[in-house]
């Protein structure tokens, strides 16, 4: 990596003293987002902030660079008070922030201009600007998009642009709000590696908000937020010992911590202090070799599963969704023309649960937008229940009632004054009675875990990102679709909410709803999906049962993806001479092996 960062010799610090902040809902109601926060963040320390949705994480982040100002108490950056208007410009130069949704901070007409925008505002010499832009384009793999409009890139590509633009400005403090939630595994690895380098080598203070506990494990310090307060503040090893407390407030444990804890409870492990997969593997090997842990003789045949065949997906059944030689070009005929889909052929039957994966920019979101007529193929055809969506006689309104799509960014489909009216919008357009609309709104809110009394009459724009996502899902569920497509539905959701969404999808699929789930999180997809679609550079590389898909580890890694952590654990144990041939995708399945 080109050395474009400079190191300050001064000890810098952010300090919050008795800080509170509340959001006004209307003249008589408000929500307390932060409650008397006291905090110091010193130079060169990487800090992870975790907490359930609505706990105040993003509000805290916005206070640190004066995007919002405290109602009580004060926030100081290097002794500069954020409420001092004369100091705010300098504070924002010192404190860079990358938002959860990159659309909130991308403003330029090309990727190169977006990266250069902040550097121009710093009045840097041309040669220095050129050096930094070149570094950013190369480091974040954006050279081929240099002249592309950022708003036409995929969500993950936009996130890379946002990261590149902020990091090229060399902030002394870097706030990252769910920076990897839209990135593929390779992109995640690069960002996490950069965080470590910035903290260790450049002494940049990194404040990393994340719902991925495995990312928090790598920080020097972890803050756990709950109901506007900092509940815990310790190194990760101490934080993740508080298993019961973390789960009680809706947070996920790191995979290795959760599995080790379950194995220790069964007295198969001597220690459950395993913060990552390698620690867990070494602990299992040590206990197997020491005779404490004995594995049964398991054959591949005994683990044969039936996933991939749904009771709703009968043999010989006509496909519910069909794509034949489907291709799509963005900016067709222009210099920026880009092939997003390349001769896709696939058939999906009613009741199947499909996991759709692929690297950032592989065409996943483009593909699903063809399934309800938001996009039309530039070549080939797309049919829903035998109807070609290009046919002028097709009623697209009915198609969109049958095929519900929850976008990657939920705020793009929220527009009403209240949560209730946003969810009610679809059923109202179906011409349903007021009573039936009310039933569907309440039912949908309950399914996604939104309390009616607490949320129904709040503005959807006053909610956290995770809560907005739930509202968007509820709005689609209120239509009772036959096909439900979800693009990164758990992005930004805490552990409790993620589990609720997983349970909801299982229930809907069991009731006959066809599910297509897009996610970079293979640990979400692996336990749920029956079949996997793999896209790369617009091409269909695989469409098969998940058991067959995850056996081909070389092909998965070749496109920069990762194995589910449970599958990775089995492979690492195999490399150590401990063979578990049975196909395992969940903790329950693993424990069942040891119990047998």
Coordinates of C-alpha atoms in Angstrom, one line a residue:
X1 CA 0.0 0.0 0.0
X2 CA 1.3 3.4 -0.9
X3 CA 2.2 5.4 2.2
X4 CA -0.2 8.4 1.9
X5 CA -0.9 8.8 5.6
X6 CA 1.1 11.1 7.8
X7 CA 1.6 10.6 11.6
X8 CA 1.0 13.3 14.1
X9 CA 3.3 13.4 17.2
X10 CA 0.6 15.0 19.3
X11 CA -1.7 12.9 21.6
X12 CA -5.2 13.7 20.4
X13 CA -8.4 12.8 22.1
X14 CA -12.2 12.9 21.8
X15 CA -14.1 13.5 25.0
X16 CA -17.8 13.3 25.8
X17 CA -19.0 14.6 29.1
X18 CA -22.6 14.2 30.4
X19 CA -23.9 14.0 26.9
X20 CA -27.6 13.4 26.2
X21 CA -29.6 13.6 23.0
X22 CA -33.2 13.1 22.1
X23 CA -35.2 13.0 18.9
X24 CA -38.4 15.0 18.8
X25 CA -41.3 13.0 17.3
X26 CA -43.8 15.8 17.6
X27 CA -44.7 18.6 20.0
X28 CA -45.5 16.2 22.8
X29 CA -43.4 13.1 22.2
X30 CA -39.6 12.4 22.0
X31 CA -37.2 9.5 22.1
X32 CA -34.2 9.6 24.3
X33 CA -31.3 8.3 22.1
X34 CA -28.4 9.0 24.4
X35 CA -28.6 9.2 28.2
X36 CA -25.7 11.0 30.0
X37 CA -22.8 9.5 28.1
X38 CA -19.2 10.0 29.4
X39 CA -16.4 8.7 27.2
X40 CA -12.8 9.3 26.2
X41 CA -11.3 8.0 22.9
X42 CA -7.5 8.2 22.7
X43 CA -5.2 8.3 19.8
X44 CA -4.4 5.1 17.9
X45 CA -6.9 2.9 19.6
X46 CA -9.4 0.9 17.6
X47 CA -12.8 0.9 19.2
X48 CA -15.8 -1.3 18.2
X49 CA -19.3 -0.2 19.2
X50 CA -22.0 -2.9 19.3
X51 CA -25.6 -2.7 20.5
X52 CA -29.1 -3.6 19.5
X53 CA -31.0 -1.6 17.0
X54 CA -32.0 1.8 18.4
X55 CA -29.4 1.7 21.2
X56 CA -27.9 5.0 20.1
X57 CA -24.8 3.9 18.1
X58 CA -25.3 6.0 15.0
X59 CA -26.5 9.0 17.1
X60 CA -23.2 8.8 19.1
X61 CA -21.2 8.6 15.9
X62 CA -22.9 11.7 14.5
X63 CA -22.1 13.7 17.6
X64 CA -18.4 13.0 17.2
X65 CA -18.0 15.1 14.1
X66 CA -20.6 17.7 14.8
X67 CA -23.2 16.4 12.4
X68 CA -25.6 16.8 15.3
X69 CA -25.0 18.7 18.6
X70 CA -25.7 17.5 22.2
X71 CA -28.7 18.8 23.9
X72 CA -26.9 18.5 27.3
X73 CA -23.2 18.1 28.0
X74 CA -20.4 18.6 25.6
X75 CA -18.4 16.9 22.9
X76 CA -14.7 17.9 22.4
X77 CA -12.3 16.9 19.6
X78 CA -8.7 17.8 20.5
X79 CA -10.2 20.4 22.9
X80 CA -12.4 21.8 20.2
X81 CA -16.0 22.0 21.3
X82 CA -18.4 20.8 18.6
X83 CA -20.9 23.5 19.5
X84 CA -18.4 26.2 18.5
X85 CA -19.4 27.0 15.0
X86 CA -15.9 28.4 14.2
X87 CA -14.4 25.0 15.1
X88 CA -16.8 22.7 13.3
X89 CA -15.0 22.8 9.9
X90 CA -11.7 21.8 11.5
X91 CA -13.4 19.1 13.5
X92 CA -14.9 17.6 10.4
X93 CA -11.5 17.5 8.8
X94 CA -10.1 15.6 11.8
X95 CA -13.1 13.2 12.0
X96 CA -14.0 11.3 8.9
X97 CA -17.2 9.3 8.7
X98 CA -18.5 6.6 6.4
X99 CA -22.2 6.1 6.7
X100 CA -24.1 2.8 6.6
X101 CA -25.8 3.8 3.4
X102 CA -23.2 5.2 1.0
X103 CA -25.9 7.0 -1.0
X104 CA -26.1 9.5 1.9
X105 CA -22.6 10.9 1.2
X106 CA -22.0 10.4 -2.6
X107 CA -22.5 13.6 -4.5
X108 CA -20.2 13.6 -7.6
X109 CA -20.8 12.5 -11.2
X110 CA -17.8 10.2 -11.4
X111 CA -15.9 7.9 -9.0
X112 CA -12.7 9.8 -9.6
X113 CA -14.4 13.2 -8.9
X114 CA -16.0 11.8 -5.7
X115 CA -12.7 10.8 -4.3
X116 CA -11.1 14.1 -5.3
X117 CA -14.0 16.2 -3.9
X118 CA -12.9 16.2 -0.2
X119 CA -9.2 16.7 -1.2
X120 CA -10.2 19.8 -3.2
X121 CA -11.9 21.2 -0.1
X122 CA -8.7 20.7 1.8
X123 CA -7.0 22.8 -0.8
X124 CA -4.2 20.2 -1.4
X125 CA -1.6 20.7 -4.2
X126 CA -2.6 19.0 -7.4
X127 CA 0.2 16.5 -7.3
X128 CA -0.7 15.4 -3.8
X129 CA -4.3 15.1 -4.8
X130 CA -3.3 13.0 -7.8
X131 CA -1.2 10.7 -5.6
X132 CA -4.0 10.1 -3.1
X133 CA -6.7 9.5 -5.7
X134 CA -4.5 7.0 -7.5
X135 CA -3.9 5.2 -4.2
X136 CA -7.6 5.1 -3.4
X137 CA -8.6 3.8 -6.8
X138 CA -6.0 1.0 -6.7
X139 CA -6.5 0.0 -3.0
X140 CA -10.3 -0.2 -3.3
X141 CA -10.3 -1.9 -6.8
X142 CA -12.1 1.1 -8.4
X143 CA -9.8 1.8 -11.4
X144 CA -12.1 0.3 -13.9
X145 CA -15.0 2.5 -12.6
X146 CA -12.9 5.7 -12.5
X147 CA -15.2 7.6 -15.0
X148 CA -18.4 5.8 -14.0
X149 CA -21.3 7.6 -12.2
X150 CA -21.2 6.3 -8.6
X151 CA -25.0 6.2 -8.4
X152 CA -25.1 3.5 -11.1
X153 CA -22.8 1.2 -9.2
X154 CA -23.9 -1.7 -6.9
X155 CA -24.4 -1.1 -3.2
X156 CA -21.0 -2.8 -2.4
X157 CA -19.2 -0.8 -5.0
X158 CA -20.7 2.5 -3.7
X159 CA -19.5 1.5 -0.2
X160 CA -16.0 1.1 -1.5
X161 CA -16.2 4.6 -3.2
X162 CA -17.4 6.1 0.1
X163 CA -14.6 4.5 2.0
X164 CA -12.0 5.6 -0.6
X165 CA -13.2 9.2 -0.5
X166 CA -13.0 9.5 3.3
X167 CA -9.7 7.6 3.7
X168 CA -8.0 9.6 1.0
X169 CA -8.5 12.7 3.3
X170 CA -6.3 11.1 6.0
X171 CA -8.5 11.8 9.0
X172 CA -7.1 11.6 12.5
X173 CA -10.3 9.9 13.6
X174 CA -12.3 7.5 11.4
X175 CA -15.9 6.6 12.2
X176 CA -17.2 3.6 10.3
X177 CA -21.0 2.9 10.6
X178 CA -21.4 -0.7 9.4
X179 CA -18.7 -0.3 6.7
X180 CA -18.6 -3.9 5.7
X181 CA -22.3 -4.8 5.7
X182 CA -22.6 -4.4 1.9
X183 CA -19.2 -5.7 1.0
X184 CA -18.3 -9.2 -0.2
X185 CA -15.9 -11.3 1.9
X186 CA -12.8 -10.1 0.0
X187 CA -13.9 -6.5 0.5
X188 CA -14.5 -7.1 4.2
X189 CA -11.1 -8.6 4.6
X190 CA -9.5 -5.6 3.0
X191 CA -11.4 -3.1 5.0
X192 CA -10.7 -4.9 8.3
X193 CA -7.0 -5.1 7.4
X194 CA -6.9 -1.4 6.7
X195 CA -8.5 -0.7 10.0
X196 CA -5.7 -2.6 11.8
X197 CA -3.1 -0.8 9.7
X198 CA -4.6 2.7 10.4
X199 CA -4.7 2.0 14.1
X200 CA -1.4 0.2 14.6
X201 CA 0.8 2.0 12.1
X202 CA -0.7 5.4 11.5
X203 CA -2.2 5.9 15.0
X204 CA -5.6 6.8 13.6
X205 CA -8.4 6.3 16.1
X206 CA -10.9 4.1 14.5
X207 CA -14.5 4.0 15.8
X208 CA -16.1 1.0 14.2
X209 CA -19.9 0.4 14.6
X210 CA -20.7 -3.2 13.7
X211 CA -23.4 -5.9 14.1
X212 CA -20.8 -8.6 13.2
X213 CA -19.3 -9.7 16.5
X214 CA -16.3 -11.3 14.7
X215 CA -15.3 -7.8 13.6
X216 CA -15.6 -6.5 17.1
X217 CA -13.2 -9.2 18.3
X218 CA -10.3 -7.5 16.5
X219 CA -10.7 -4.2 18.2
X220 CA -8.6 -2.9 21.2
X221 CA -11.7 -1.9 23.0
X222 CA -15.4 -2.7 22.7
X223 CA -18.3 -0.5 23.8
X224 CA -21.7 -2.2 24.3
X225 CA -24.6 0.2 24.0
X226 CA -28.1 -0.4 25.3
X227 CA -31.0 2.1 25.5
X228 CA -28.8 5.1 25.0
X229 CA -26.2 4.1 27.6
X230 CA -22.8 2.5 27.5
X231 CA -23.4 -0.7 29.3
X232 CA -20.0 -2.3 29.0
X233 CA -16.5 -0.9 28.0
X234 CA -13.7 -3.5 28.0
X235 CA -11.3 -5.4 25.8
X236 CA -13.1 -7.9 23.6
X237 CA -12.0 -10.9 25.6
X238 CA -13.7 -9.5 28.7
X239 CA -16.8 -8.3 26.7
X240 CA -17.6 -11.7 25.2
X241 CA -17.4 -13.5 28.5
X242 CA -20.7 -11.7 29.3
X243 CA -22.6 -14.2 27.1
X244 CA -25.9 -14.2 29.0
X245 CA -26.0 -10.4 29.2
X246 CA -25.2 -9.9 25.5
X247 CA -27.8 -12.4 24.4
X248 CA -30.4 -10.8 26.8
X249 CA -30.1 -7.4 25.1
X250 CA -30.4 -8.9 21.6
X251 CA -26.7 -9.2 20.5
X252 CA -25.0 -12.1 18.7
X253 CA -22.0 -13.8 20.1
X254 CA -19.0 -14.6 17.9
X255 CA -19.4 -18.0 16.2
X256 CA -16.4 -19.5 18.0
X257 CA -17.5 -18.2 21.4
X258 CA -21.0 -19.6 20.9
X259 CA -19.8 -23.0 19.8
X260 CA -17.1 -23.3 22.4
X261 CA -19.5 -22.3 25.2
X262 CA -22.0 -25.0 24.1
X263 CA -19.2 -27.6 24.0
X264 CA -17.9 -26.7 27.4
X265 CA -21.4 -26.9 28.9
X266 CA -21.4 -30.5 27.7
X267 CA -18.0 -30.9 29.4
X268 CA -16.3 -31.7 26.1
X269 CA -14.0 -28.6 26.2
X270 CA -11.8 -27.5 29.1
X271 CA -12.1 -23.8 28.1
X272 CA -14.5 -21.7 26.1
X273 CA -12.2 -18.7 25.7
X274 CA -12.1 -19.0 21.9
X275 CA -12.6 -15.6 20.2
X276 CA -12.0 -16.9 16.7
X277 CA -12.2 -20.0 14.6
X278 CA -8.5 -20.9 14.9
X279 CA -8.7 -20.8 18.7
X280 CA -11.8 -23.0 18.6
X281 CA -10.1 -25.6 16.3
X282 CA -7.0 -25.7 18.5
X283 CA -9.1 -26.2 21.6
X284 CA -11.1 -29.0 20.0
X285 CA -7.9 -30.8 18.8
X286 CA -6.3 -30.4 22.2
X287 CA -9.3 -32.0 24.0
X288 CA -9.6 -34.8 21.4
X289 CA -5.9 -35.6 21.7
X290 CA -6.2 -35.5 25.5
X291 CA -9.1 -37.9 25.5
X292 CA -11.6 -35.5 26.9
X293 CA -13.6 -35.2 23.7
X294 CA -14.5 -38.3 21.7
X295 CA -16.1 -38.1 18.2
X296 CA -18.5 -40.9 17.0
X297 CA -17.8 -42.7 13.8
X298 CA -19.7 -40.7 11.3
X299 CA -20.1 -41.6 7.6
X300 CA -21.2 -39.4 4.8
X301 CA -24.3 -41.5 4.2
X302 CA -25.6 -41.1 7.8
X303 CA -25.6 -37.3 7.2
X304 CA -27.7 -37.4 4.0
X305 CA -30.2 -34.5 4.1
X306 CA -33.2 -33.7 2.0
X307 CA -32.8 -29.9 1.8
X308 CA -33.3 -28.6 -1.7
X309 CA -36.6 -30.5 -2.2
X310 CA -39.6 -28.6 -0.8
X311 CA -43.0 -30.2 -0.3
X312 CA -44.3 -27.3 -2.4
X313 CA -41.8 -28.0 -5.2
X314 CA -43.2 -31.2 -6.9
X315 CA -41.2 -33.0 -9.5
X316 CA -42.4 -32.1 -13.0
X317 CA -44.0 -28.9 -11.7
X318 CA -43.9 -25.9 -14.1
X319 CA -41.4 -23.3 -13.0
X320 CA -42.8 -20.3 -11.2
X321 CA -39.9 -18.2 -12.4
X322 CA -38.0 -18.7 -15.6
X323 CA -35.1 -16.8 -17.2
X324 CA -34.0 -17.8 -20.7
X325 CA -30.8 -16.3 -22.2
X326 CA -31.5 -13.2 -20.1
X327 CA -29.0 -10.4 -20.6
X328 CA -28.9 -6.8 -19.4
X329 CA -26.7 -3.8 -20.2
X330 CA -26.5 -0.6 -18.2
X331 CA -26.0 2.5 -20.3
X332 CA -26.6 0.6 -23.5
X333 CA -24.9 2.3 -26.5
X334 CA -23.0 4.8 -24.3
X335 CA -19.2 4.9 -23.6
X336 CA -20.0 3.7 -20.0
X337 CA -22.0 0.6 -21.2
X338 CA -21.6 -2.2 -18.8
X339 CA -22.8 -5.8 -19.0
X340 CA -24.6 -6.7 -15.8
X341 CA -26.2 -10.0 -16.8
X342 CA -24.8 -12.4 -19.4
X343 CA -27.2 -15.0 -20.9
X344 CA -28.7 -16.2 -17.6
X345 CA -30.7 -19.5 -17.8
X346 CA -32.5 -20.7 -14.7
X347 CA -35.9 -22.1 -13.4
X348 CA -37.2 -21.7 -9.9
X349 CA -40.2 -23.7 -8.7
X350 CA -42.9 -22.7 -6.2
X351 CA -41.9 -23.1 -2.6
X352 CA -38.1 -23.2 -3.2
X353 CA -35.8 -21.3 -0.9
X354 CA -32.9 -19.9 -3.0
X355 CA -29.7 -18.3 -1.7
X356 CA -28.3 -15.8 -4.3
X357 CA -24.6 -15.0 -3.7
X358 CA -21.7 -13.5 -5.6
X359 CA -19.0 -10.9 -5.3
X360 CA -19.8 -7.2 -5.1
X361 CA -21.1 -6.0 -8.6
X362 CA -21.8 -9.6 -9.8
X363 CA -25.3 -8.7 -10.9
X364 CA -27.4 -10.0 -8.0
X365 CA -29.6 -6.9 -7.5
X366 CA -29.9 -6.5 -11.2
X367 CA -31.2 -10.0 -11.6
X368 CA -33.9 -9.8 -9.0
X369 CA -35.2 -6.5 -10.3
X370 CA -36.0 -8.4 -13.5
X371 CA -38.4 -10.7 -11.6
X372 CA -41.1 -8.1 -11.0
X373 CA -40.6 -5.8 -14.0
X374 CA -38.5 -3.1 -12.4
X375 CA -36.0 -3.8 -15.1
X376 CA -36.6 -5.5 -18.5
X377 CA -33.9 -7.6 -20.2
X378 CA -32.0 -6.2 -23.2
X379 CA -31.9 -9.7 -24.5
X380 CA -33.7 -13.0 -23.7
X381 CA -36.8 -13.2 -21.6
X382 CA -38.1 -13.4 -18.0
X383 CA -41.4 -15.3 -17.3
X384 CA -43.4 -15.4 -14.1
X385 CA -45.9 -18.3 -13.9
X386 CA -45.6 -18.6 -17.7
X387 CA -46.2 -14.9 -18.5
X388 CA -43.4 -13.1 -20.4
X389 CA -42.9 -9.8 -18.6
X390 CA -42.1 -8.1 -21.9
X391 CA -45.6 -8.9 -23.2
X392 CA -47.6 -5.7 -23.5
X393 CA -50.7 -7.5 -22.2
X394 CA -49.0 -8.6 -18.9
X395 CA -50.5 -6.8 -15.9
X396 CA -47.4 -5.6 -14.1
X397 CA -49.4 -4.4 -11.1
X398 CA -50.5 -8.0 -10.5
X399 CA -47.0 -9.3 -11.1
X400 CA -45.7 -6.9 -8.4
X401 CA -48.3 -8.1 -6.0
X402 CA -47.2 -11.7 -6.5
X403 CA -43.4 -10.9 -6.4
X404 CA -42.5 -8.7 -3.5
X405 CA -39.0 -7.1 -3.4
X406 CA -37.4 -5.7 -0.3
X407 CA -34.5 -3.4 -1.5
X408 CA -31.0 -3.3 -0.2
X409 CA -31.7 0.2 1.2
X410 CA -35.1 0.3 3.0
X411 CA -35.4 4.0 3.1
X412 CA -35.7 4.0 -0.7
X413 CA -39.2 2.5 -0.4
X414 CA -40.4 4.4 2.7
X415 CA -42.3 7.6 2.1
X416 CA -45.4 8.0 4.2
X417 CA -45.7 10.2 7.4
X418 CA -46.1 7.2 9.7
X419 CA -45.0 3.6 9.9
X420 CA -48.7 2.5 9.9
X421 CA -49.5 4.3 6.6
X422 CA -46.3 3.1 5.0
X423 CA -47.2 -0.5 5.6
X424 CA -50.8 0.1 4.7
X425 CA -50.0 1.7 1.4
X426 CA -49.8 -1.6 -0.6
X427 CA -53.0 -3.2 0.9
X428 CA -54.8 0.1 0.4
X429 CA -53.9 0.0 -3.3
X430 CA -55.4 -3.5 -3.5
X431 CA -58.8 -1.9 -2.6
X432 CA -59.1 -3.7 0.7
X433 CA -61.4 -2.5 3.5
X434 CA -60.1 -0.4 6.3
X435 CA -60.6 -3.4 8.7
X436 CA -58.6 -5.8 6.5
X437 CA -55.9 -3.2 6.0
X438 CA -55.6 -2.7 9.8
X439 CA -55.4 -6.5 10.3
X440 CA -52.6 -6.8 7.7
X441 CA -50.6 -3.9 9.2
X442 CA -50.7 -5.3 12.7
X443 CA -50.0 -8.8 11.5
X444 CA -47.0 -7.7 9.4
X445 CA -45.6 -5.5 12.2
X446 CA -45.8 -8.5 14.6
X447 CA -44.1 -10.8 12.2
X448 CA -41.0 -8.5 11.9
X449 CA -40.9 -7.7 15.6
X450 CA -42.1 -4.1 15.6
X451 CA -44.3 -3.3 18.6
X452 CA -47.5 -1.7 17.3
X453 CA -48.0 0.8 20.1
X454 CA -44.4 1.9 20.1
X455 CA -43.8 2.2 16.3
X456 CA -47.1 2.5 14.4
X457 CA -47.5 6.2 14.5
X458 CA -43.8 7.3 14.4
X459 CA -42.3 8.7 11.2
X460 CA -40.3 5.9 9.5
X461 CA -37.5 8.4 9.0
X462 CA -37.1 8.8 12.7
X463 CA -36.1 5.1 13.0
X464 CA -32.7 3.5 13.0
X465 CA -31.5 1.8 9.9
X466 CA -32.4 -1.6 11.3
X467 CA -35.9 -0.5 12.3
X468 CA -36.5 1.0 8.8
X469 CA -35.5 -2.3 7.3
X470 CA -38.2 -4.1 9.4
X471 CA -40.8 -1.5 8.2
X472 CA -39.8 -2.1 4.6
X473 CA -40.2 -5.9 5.0
X474 CA -43.5 -5.5 6.8
X475 CA -44.8 -3.3 3.9
X476 CA -44.1 -6.2 1.4
X477 CA -45.5 -8.9 3.8
X478 CA -48.8 -6.9 4.0
X479 CA -49.3 -7.7 0.3
X480 CA -49.0 -11.4 1.1
X481 CA -46.8 -12.1 -2.0
X482 CA -46.3 -15.6 -3.5
X483 CA -42.6 -14.8 -4.1
X484 CA -40.5 -12.8 -1.6
X485 CA -37.2 -11.4 -2.7
X486 CA -34.9 -9.9 0.0
X487 CA -31.7 -8.0 -0.8
X488 CA -29.4 -8.1 2.3
X489 CA -32.4 -8.1 4.7
X490 CA -30.4 -8.5 7.9
X491 CA -27.9 -5.7 7.1
X492 CA -27.6 -3.6 10.2
X493 CA -29.9 -5.8 12.3
X494 CA -28.9 -6.9 15.8
X495 CA -28.8 -10.6 16.7
X496 CA -32.3 -10.8 18.1
X497 CA -33.8 -9.1 15.0
X498 CA -31.7 -11.3 12.6
X499 CA -33.0 -14.4 14.4
X500 CA -36.6 -13.1 14.0
X501 CA -36.1 -12.5 10.3
X502 CA -34.7 -16.0 9.9
X503 CA -37.6 -17.5 11.7
X504 CA -40.1 -15.5 9.7
X505 CA -38.5 -16.6 6.4
X506 CA -38.6 -20.3 7.5
X507 CA -42.3 -19.9 8.4
X508 CA -43.2 -18.2 5.1
X509 CA -41.3 -20.8 3.1
X510 CA -43.0 -23.6 5.0
X511 CA -46.3 -22.0 4.0
X512 CA -45.4 -22.2 0.3
X513 CA -43.9 -18.8 -0.3
X514 CA -40.9 -18.9 -2.7
X515 CA -38.0 -17.1 -1.1
X516 CA -35.0 -15.6 -2.9
X517 CA -32.4 -14.3 -0.4
X518 CA -29.5 -12.1 -1.5
X519 CA -26.7 -11.8 1.1
X520 CA -22.9 -11.7 1.4
X521 CA -23.4 -13.4 4.7
X522 CA -23.2 -17.1 3.9
X523 CA -23.7 -17.9 7.6
X524 CA -27.2 -16.5 7.1
X525 CA -27.9 -18.3 3.8
X526 CA -26.4 -21.7 4.6
X527 CA -28.9 -22.9 7.3
X528 CA -31.9 -21.5 5.4
X529 CA -31.5 -22.0 1.6
X530 CA -32.2 -25.3 -0.2
X531 CA -30.4 -24.2 -3.4
X532 CA -27.7 -21.7 -4.2
X533 CA -27.3 -19.4 -7.2
X534 CA -23.7 -18.1 -7.7
X535 CA -23.2 -15.1 -10.0
X536 CA -19.9 -13.6 -11.0
X537 CA -19.4 -10.7 -13.5
X538 CA -23.0 -11.2 -14.7
X539 CA -22.6 -14.9 -15.4
X540 CA -24.4 -17.8 -13.8
X541 CA -21.6 -20.0 -12.4
X542 CA -23.7 -22.4 -10.3
X543 CA -27.3 -23.3 -9.5
X544 CA -27.5 -26.4 -7.4
X545 CA -28.4 -27.9 -4.0
X546 CA -26.5 -26.2 -1.2
X547 CA -24.9 -29.5 -0.1
X548 CA -23.3 -29.9 -3.5
X549 CA -22.4 -26.2 -3.7
X550 CA -20.4 -26.0 -0.4
X551 CA -18.5 -29.1 -1.2
X552 CA -16.7 -27.2 -4.0
X553 CA -14.6 -25.1 -1.7
X554 CA -12.0 -24.2 -4.4
X555 CA -14.6 -22.7 -6.7
X556 CA -16.1 -20.7 -3.9
X557 CA -12.7 -19.2 -2.8
X558 CA -11.7 -18.6 -6.4
X559 CA -14.4 -15.9 -6.7
X560 CA -13.4 -14.3 -3.4
X561 CA -16.2 -15.7 -1.3
X562 CA -16.0 -17.5 2.1
X563 CA -17.4 -20.8 3.4
X564 CA -20.0 -20.6 6.2
X565 CA -18.2 -20.6 9.5
X566 CA -19.6 -24.1 10.4
X567 CA -18.4 -25.5 7.1
X568 CA -15.0 -23.8 7.6
X569 CA -14.7 -25.3 11.1
X570 CA -15.3 -28.8 9.7
X571 CA -12.6 -28.3 7.0
X572 CA -10.1 -26.9 9.5
X573 CA -10.7 -29.9 11.8
X574 CA -10.2 -32.2 8.8
X575 CA -6.9 -30.6 8.1
X576 CA -5.9 -31.4 11.7
X577 CA -6.9 -35.1 11.2
X578 CA -10.4 -34.9 12.8
X579 CA -12.9 -36.0 10.1
X580 CA -16.6 -35.2 10.3
X581 CA -18.0 -36.4 7.0
X582 CA -21.6 -35.5 7.9
X583 CA -22.9 -32.3 6.3
X584 CA -23.2 -29.7 9.0
X585 CA -24.6 -26.1 8.6
X586 CA -25.8 -25.2 12.1
X587 CA -24.7 -25.4 15.7
X588 CA -27.6 -27.7 16.5
X589 CA -26.4 -30.1 13.8
X590 CA -22.9 -30.1 15.2
X591 CA -24.0 -30.7 18.7
X592 CA -26.2 -33.5 17.6
X593 CA -23.1 -35.3 16.2
X594 CA -21.4 -35.1 19.6
X595 CA -24.6 -36.2 21.4
X596 CA -25.0 -39.3 19.2

